[in-house]
Coordinates of C-alpha atoms and ligand atoms in Angstrom, one line a residue:
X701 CA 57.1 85.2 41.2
X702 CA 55.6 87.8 43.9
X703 CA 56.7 90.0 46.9
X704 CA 54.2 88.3 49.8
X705 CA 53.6 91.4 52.1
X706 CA 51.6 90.9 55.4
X707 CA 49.8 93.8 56.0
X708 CA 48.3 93.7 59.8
X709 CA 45.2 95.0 60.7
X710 CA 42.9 95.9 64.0
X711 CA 39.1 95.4 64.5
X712 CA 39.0 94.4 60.8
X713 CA 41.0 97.9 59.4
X714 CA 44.6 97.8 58.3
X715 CA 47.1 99.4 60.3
X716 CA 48.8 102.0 59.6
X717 CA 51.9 99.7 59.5
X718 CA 49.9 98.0 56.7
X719 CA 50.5 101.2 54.2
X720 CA 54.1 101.1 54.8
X721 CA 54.8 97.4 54.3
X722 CA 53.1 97.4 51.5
X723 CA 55.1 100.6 50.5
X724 CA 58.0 98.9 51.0
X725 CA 56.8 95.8 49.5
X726 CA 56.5 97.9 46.0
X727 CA 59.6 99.1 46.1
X728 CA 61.1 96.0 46.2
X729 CA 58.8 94.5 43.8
X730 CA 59.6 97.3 41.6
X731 CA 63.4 96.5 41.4
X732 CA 62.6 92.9 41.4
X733 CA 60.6 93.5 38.3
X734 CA 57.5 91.4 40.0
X735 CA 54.2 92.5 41.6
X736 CA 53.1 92.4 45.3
X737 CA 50.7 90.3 46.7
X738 CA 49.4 91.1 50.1
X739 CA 48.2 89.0 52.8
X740 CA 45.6 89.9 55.3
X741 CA 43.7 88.3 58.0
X742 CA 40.0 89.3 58.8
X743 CA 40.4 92.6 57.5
X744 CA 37.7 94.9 55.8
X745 CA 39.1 97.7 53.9
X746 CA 41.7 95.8 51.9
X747 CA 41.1 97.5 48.9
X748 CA 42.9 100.5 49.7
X749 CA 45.8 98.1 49.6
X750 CA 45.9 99.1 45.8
X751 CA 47.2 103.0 46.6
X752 CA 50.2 101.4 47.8
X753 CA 51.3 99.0 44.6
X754 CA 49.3 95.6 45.7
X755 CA 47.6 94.4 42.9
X756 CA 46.3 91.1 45.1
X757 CA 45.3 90.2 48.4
X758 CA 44.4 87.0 50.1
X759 CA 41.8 88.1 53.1
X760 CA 41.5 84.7 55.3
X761 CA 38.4 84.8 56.5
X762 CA 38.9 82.2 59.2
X763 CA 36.9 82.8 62.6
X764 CA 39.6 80.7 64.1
X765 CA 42.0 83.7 62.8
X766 CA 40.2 86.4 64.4
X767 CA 42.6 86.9 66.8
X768 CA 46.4 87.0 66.1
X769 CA 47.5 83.2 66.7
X770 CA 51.3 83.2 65.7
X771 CA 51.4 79.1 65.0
X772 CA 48.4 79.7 62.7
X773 CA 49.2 83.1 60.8
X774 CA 53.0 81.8 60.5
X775 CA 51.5 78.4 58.6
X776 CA 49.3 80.3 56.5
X777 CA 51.3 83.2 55.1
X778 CA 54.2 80.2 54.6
X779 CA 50.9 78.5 52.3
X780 CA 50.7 81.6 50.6
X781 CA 54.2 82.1 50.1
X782 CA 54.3 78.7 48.4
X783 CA 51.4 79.2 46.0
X784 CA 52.2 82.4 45.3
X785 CA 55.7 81.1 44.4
X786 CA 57.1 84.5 46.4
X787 CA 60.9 85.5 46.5
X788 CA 61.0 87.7 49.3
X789 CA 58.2 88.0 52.3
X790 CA 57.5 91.8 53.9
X791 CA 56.4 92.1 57.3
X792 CA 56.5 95.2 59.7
X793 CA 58.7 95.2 63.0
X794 CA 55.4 95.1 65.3
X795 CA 55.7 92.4 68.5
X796 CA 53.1 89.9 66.8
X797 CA 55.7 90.5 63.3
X798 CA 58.4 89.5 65.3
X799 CA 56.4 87.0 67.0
X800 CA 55.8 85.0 63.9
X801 CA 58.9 85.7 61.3
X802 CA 61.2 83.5 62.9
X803 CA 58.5 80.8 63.0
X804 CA 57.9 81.9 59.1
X805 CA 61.8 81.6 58.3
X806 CA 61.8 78.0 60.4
X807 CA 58.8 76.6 58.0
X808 CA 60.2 78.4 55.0
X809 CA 63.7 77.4 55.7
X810 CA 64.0 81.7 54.9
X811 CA 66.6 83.9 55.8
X812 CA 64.7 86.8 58.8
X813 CA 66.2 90.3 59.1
X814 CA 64.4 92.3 61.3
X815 CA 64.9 96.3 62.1
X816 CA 65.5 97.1 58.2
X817 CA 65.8 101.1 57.4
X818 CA 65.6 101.1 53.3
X819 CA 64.7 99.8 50.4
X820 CA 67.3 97.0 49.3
X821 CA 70.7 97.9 48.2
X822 CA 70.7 95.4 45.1
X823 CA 68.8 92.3 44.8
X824 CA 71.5 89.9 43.6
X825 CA 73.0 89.5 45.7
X826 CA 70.2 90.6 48.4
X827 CA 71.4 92.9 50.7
X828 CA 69.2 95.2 53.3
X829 CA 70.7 97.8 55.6
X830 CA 69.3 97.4 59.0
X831 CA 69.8 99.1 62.6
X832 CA 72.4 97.4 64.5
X833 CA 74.1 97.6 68.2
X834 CA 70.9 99.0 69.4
X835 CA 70.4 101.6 66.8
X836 CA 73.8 102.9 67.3
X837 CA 75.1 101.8 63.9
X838 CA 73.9 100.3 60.9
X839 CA 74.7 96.7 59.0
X840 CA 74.6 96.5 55.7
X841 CA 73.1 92.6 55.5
X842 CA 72.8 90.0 52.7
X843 CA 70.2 87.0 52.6
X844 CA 71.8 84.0 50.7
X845 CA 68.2 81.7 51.2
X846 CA 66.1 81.2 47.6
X847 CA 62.7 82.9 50.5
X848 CA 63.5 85.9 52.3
X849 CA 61.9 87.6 55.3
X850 CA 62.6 91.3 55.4
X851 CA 61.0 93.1 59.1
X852 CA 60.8 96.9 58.1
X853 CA 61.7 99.4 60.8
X854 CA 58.4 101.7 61.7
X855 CA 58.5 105.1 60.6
X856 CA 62.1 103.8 58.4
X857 CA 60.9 104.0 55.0
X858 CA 57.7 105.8 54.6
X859 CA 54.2 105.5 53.4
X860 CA 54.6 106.1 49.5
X861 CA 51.4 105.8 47.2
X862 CA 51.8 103.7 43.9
X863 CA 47.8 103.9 42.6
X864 CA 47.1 100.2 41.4
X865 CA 44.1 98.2 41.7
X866 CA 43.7 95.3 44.3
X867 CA 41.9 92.2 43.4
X868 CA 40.7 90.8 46.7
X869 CA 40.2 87.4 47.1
X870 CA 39.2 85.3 50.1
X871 CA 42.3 83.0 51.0
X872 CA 42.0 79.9 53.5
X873 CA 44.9 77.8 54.4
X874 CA 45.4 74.8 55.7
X875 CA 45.6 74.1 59.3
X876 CA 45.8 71.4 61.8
X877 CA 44.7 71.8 65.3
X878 CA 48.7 71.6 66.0
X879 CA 48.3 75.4 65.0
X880 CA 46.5 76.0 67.5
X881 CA 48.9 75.0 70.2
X882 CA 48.7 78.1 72.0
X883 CA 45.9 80.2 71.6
X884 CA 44.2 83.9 73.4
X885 CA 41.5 82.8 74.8
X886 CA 40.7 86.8 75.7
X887 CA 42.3 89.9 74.9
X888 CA 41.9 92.5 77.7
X889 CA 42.9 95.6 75.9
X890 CA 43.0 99.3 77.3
X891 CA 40.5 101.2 75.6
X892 CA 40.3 105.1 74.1
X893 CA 44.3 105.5 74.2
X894 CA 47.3 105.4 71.5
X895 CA 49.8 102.6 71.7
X896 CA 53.5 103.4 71.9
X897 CA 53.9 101.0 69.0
X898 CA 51.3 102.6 66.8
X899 CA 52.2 106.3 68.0
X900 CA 53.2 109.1 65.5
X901 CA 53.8 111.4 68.5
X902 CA 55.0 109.7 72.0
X903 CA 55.6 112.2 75.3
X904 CA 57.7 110.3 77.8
X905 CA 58.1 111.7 81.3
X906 CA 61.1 110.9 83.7
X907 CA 62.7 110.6 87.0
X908 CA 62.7 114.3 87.1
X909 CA 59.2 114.7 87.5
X910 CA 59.2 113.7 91.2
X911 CA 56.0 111.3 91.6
X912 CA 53.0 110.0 90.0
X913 CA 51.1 113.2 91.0
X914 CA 52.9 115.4 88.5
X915 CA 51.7 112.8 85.6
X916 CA 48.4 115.0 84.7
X917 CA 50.6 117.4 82.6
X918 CA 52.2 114.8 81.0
X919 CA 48.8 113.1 80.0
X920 CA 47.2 116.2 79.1
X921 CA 49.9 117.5 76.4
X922 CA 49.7 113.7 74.9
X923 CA 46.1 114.2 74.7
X924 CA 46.2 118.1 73.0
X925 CA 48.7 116.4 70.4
X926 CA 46.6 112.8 69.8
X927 CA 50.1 111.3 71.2
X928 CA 50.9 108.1 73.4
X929 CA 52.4 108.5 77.1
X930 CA 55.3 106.9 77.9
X931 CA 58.4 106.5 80.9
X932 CA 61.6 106.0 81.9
X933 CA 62.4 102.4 83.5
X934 CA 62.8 103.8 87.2
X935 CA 59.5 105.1 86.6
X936 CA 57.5 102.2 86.1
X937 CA 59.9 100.2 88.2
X938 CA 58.4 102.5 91.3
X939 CA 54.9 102.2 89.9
X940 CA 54.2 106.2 89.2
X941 CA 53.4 104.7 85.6
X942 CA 52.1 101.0 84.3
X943 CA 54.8 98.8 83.1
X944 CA 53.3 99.2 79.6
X945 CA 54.7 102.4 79.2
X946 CA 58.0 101.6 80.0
X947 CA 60.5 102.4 76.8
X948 CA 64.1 101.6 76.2
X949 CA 66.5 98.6 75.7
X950 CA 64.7 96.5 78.2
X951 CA 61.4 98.1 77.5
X952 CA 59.0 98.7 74.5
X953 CA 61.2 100.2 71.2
X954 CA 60.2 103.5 70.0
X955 CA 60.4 105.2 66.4
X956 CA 57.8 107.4 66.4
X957 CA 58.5 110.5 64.6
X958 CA 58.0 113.0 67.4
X959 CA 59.4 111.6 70.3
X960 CA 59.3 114.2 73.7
X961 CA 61.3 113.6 76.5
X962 CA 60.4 115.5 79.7
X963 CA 62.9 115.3 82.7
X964 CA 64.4 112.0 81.5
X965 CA 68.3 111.9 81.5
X966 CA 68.8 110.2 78.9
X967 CA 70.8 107.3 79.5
X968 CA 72.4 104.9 77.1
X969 CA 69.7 101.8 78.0
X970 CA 66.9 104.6 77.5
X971 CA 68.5 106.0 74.0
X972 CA 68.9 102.7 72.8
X973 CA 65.2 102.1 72.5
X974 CA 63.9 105.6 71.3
X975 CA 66.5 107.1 69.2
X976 CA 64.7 105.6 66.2
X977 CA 62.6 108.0 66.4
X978 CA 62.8 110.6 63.5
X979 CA 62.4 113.5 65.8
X980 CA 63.7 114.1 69.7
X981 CA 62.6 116.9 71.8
X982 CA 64.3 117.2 75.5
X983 CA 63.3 119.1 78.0
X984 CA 65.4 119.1 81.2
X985 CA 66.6 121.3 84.0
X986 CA 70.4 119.8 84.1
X987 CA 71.8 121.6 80.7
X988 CA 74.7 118.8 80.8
X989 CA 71.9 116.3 80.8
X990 CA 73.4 113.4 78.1
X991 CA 70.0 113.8 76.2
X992 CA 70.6 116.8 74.9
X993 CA 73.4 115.1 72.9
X994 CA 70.8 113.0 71.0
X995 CA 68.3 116.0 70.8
X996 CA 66.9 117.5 67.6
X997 CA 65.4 120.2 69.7
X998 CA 66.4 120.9 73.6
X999 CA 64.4 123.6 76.4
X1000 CA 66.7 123.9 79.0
X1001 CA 64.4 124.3 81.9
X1002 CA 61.8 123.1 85.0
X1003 CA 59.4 121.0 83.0
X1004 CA 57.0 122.4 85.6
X1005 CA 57.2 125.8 84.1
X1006 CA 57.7 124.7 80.7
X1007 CA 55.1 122.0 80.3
X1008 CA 51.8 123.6 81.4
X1009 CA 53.4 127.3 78.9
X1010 CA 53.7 124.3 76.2
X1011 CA 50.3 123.5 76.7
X1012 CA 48.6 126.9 76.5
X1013 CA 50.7 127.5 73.2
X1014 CA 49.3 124.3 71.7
X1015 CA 45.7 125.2 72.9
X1016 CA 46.0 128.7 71.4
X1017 CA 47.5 127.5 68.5
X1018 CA 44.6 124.8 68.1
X1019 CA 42.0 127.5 69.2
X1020 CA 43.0 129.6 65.8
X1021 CA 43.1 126.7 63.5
X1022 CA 40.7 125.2 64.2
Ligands
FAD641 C1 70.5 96.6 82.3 C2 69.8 97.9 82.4 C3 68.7 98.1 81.5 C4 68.0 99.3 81.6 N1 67.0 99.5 80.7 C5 66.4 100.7 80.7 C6 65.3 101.0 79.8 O1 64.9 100.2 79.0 N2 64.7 102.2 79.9 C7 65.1 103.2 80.7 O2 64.6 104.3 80.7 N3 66.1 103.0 81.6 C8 66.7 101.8 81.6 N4 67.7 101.5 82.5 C9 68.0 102.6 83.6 C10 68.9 103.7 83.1 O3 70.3 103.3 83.2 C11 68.6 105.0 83.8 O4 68.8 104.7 85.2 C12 67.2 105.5 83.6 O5 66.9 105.6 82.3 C13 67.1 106.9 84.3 O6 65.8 107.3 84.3 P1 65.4 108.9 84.3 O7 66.1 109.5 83.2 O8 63.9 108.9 84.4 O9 66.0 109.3 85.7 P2 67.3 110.1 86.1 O10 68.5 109.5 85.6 O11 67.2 110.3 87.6 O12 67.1 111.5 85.4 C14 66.1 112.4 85.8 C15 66.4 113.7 84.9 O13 65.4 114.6 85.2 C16 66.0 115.9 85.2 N5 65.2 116.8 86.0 C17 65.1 116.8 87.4 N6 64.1 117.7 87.8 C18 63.7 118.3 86.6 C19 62.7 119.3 86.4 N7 62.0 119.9 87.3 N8 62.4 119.6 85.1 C20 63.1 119.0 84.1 N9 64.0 118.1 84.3 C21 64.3 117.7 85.5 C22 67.4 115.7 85.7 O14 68.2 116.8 85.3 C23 67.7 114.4 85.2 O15 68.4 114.5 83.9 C24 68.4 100.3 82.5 C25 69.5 100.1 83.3 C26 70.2 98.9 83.3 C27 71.4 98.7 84.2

């Protein structure tokens, strides 16, 4: 009996992701009294797996795999799962994790809950408690199938080190060309900049900066604080910003843990997909703005004046500690 964990990676090195699934994994493992097995594809640096309470990975080594293939990844974690006779299947909430969960749960005949916040709240029954009503409330949710599929929340539960050792062994499963369905045939990625997924820090600019001009600011305080640039749905809807950056209900999800907003209103389809992030900083002109209600921190003020004095500080405060 183990706790399956896929740990993703990128140009063969684990995510960051990877750390807290596996985290997550542990503790689960831990209260399940079993051990956690990871599962990686095409990945290098598996061994520092073991810091975070894997004592075994399975590296497929596939070329096929080289690229994420959600058919084919789905098939062989569900191979692994069934040799590994495992009770309960971690995976993170990325887009390829969602991707291939319900595809997992289909061949598994598992029960999938995605957005979960925390370790479980017992294990017999199993019940998680996950985000609900777009992170407006929470649901406390039990899994009733003998496989479950648990989707950890980014940022929710932490990287936690657990020093074990990690046997790494090279895993292959078996696949048909029925796997390969659908397949990438190229990847055209943009190079040199943090995603919004993988982002600890994400600046967001709004409406209220008045045109794609006004974006240099925006880009050059995500650049002082190694942070991802984001927008508000007008925004990319009139093309000042890609539609890549575009975050809310009907855009990307964000739960970084610094999330600034800079002249964005803050409306409900706009909270819904960043208040998972652990900390919100608003800056607006409009002190009855609705953001400030969700706000850790709020500047009441022209982000004209108060981005490029934001900037200086940062530099300064760079400059002397350094
Ligand atoms: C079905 C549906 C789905 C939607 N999905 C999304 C979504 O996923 N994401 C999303 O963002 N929106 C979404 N929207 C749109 C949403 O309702 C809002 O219209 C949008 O979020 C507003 O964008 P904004 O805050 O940039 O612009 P505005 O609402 O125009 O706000 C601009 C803000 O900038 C401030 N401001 C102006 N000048 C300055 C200045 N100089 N300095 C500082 N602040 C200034 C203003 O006070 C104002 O608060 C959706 C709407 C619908 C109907």
């Amino acid at each position: 009996m183990s706790v399956l964990v896929y740990t993703e990676s990128e140009n063969g090195k684990l995510k960051k992701s990877a750390y807290e699934v596996a985290s997550y994994a542990k503790a689960v493992a831990d209260q399940l009294g079993s051990s956690v097995t990871a599962i990686s594809f095409n990945t290098e640096n598996n061994d520092q797996l073991g810091t975070y309470g894997v004592s075994k990975v399975l590296n497929v080594t596939d070329d096929k795999l080289a690229t994420f293939n959600a058919l084919a990844y789905a098939n062989s974690i569900a191979q692994a799962a069934k040799s590994e006779n495992t009770q309960v299947i971690v995976v993170s909430s990325s887009t390829n994790s969602k991707f291939l969960a319900p595809i997992l749960a289909a061949k598994l005949k598992a029960g999938y809950v995605p957005n979960v916040v925390a370790a479980p709240e017992s294990t017999s029954p199993f019940s998680v408690k996950r985000t609900a009503f777009s992170n407006k409330g929470f649901a406390h949710t039990e899994i009733t199938t003998d496989i479950k599929i648990v989707g950890v929340s980014n940022n929710a539960f932490g990287i936690m080190e657990n020093q074990t050792t990690a046997t790494v062994e090279s895993y292959n499963a078996d696949l048909s060309d029925a796997d390969f369905a659908v397949k990438s045939i190229e990847i055209d990625k943009v190079a040199g900049q943090v995603t919004i997924a993988d982002a600890d820090i994400v600046v967001s600019g709004g409406r209220g900066l008045k045109g794609p001009e006004n974006w240099g600011m925006i880009e050059e305080l995500a650049e002082i604080l190694g942070a991802a640039t984001a927008c508000s749905k007008p925004v990319s809807d009139m093309g000042w910003r890609p539609h890549g950056e575009h975050v809310g209900q009907t855009g990307k999800p964000v739960a970084s843990n610094l999330y600034i907003a800079i002249g964005i209103s803050g409306a409900i389809q706009h909270l819904a997909g960043v208040s998972a992030s652990k900390t919100k900083v608003v800056i607006n002109s409009d002190p009855e703005a609705p953001f400030f209600k969700a706000a850790d921190y709020g500047i009441v003020g022209d982000a004209f004046e108060v981005v490029p004095q934001l900037i200086e500080k940062l530099k300064q405060f760079k400059a002397q500690n350094a």
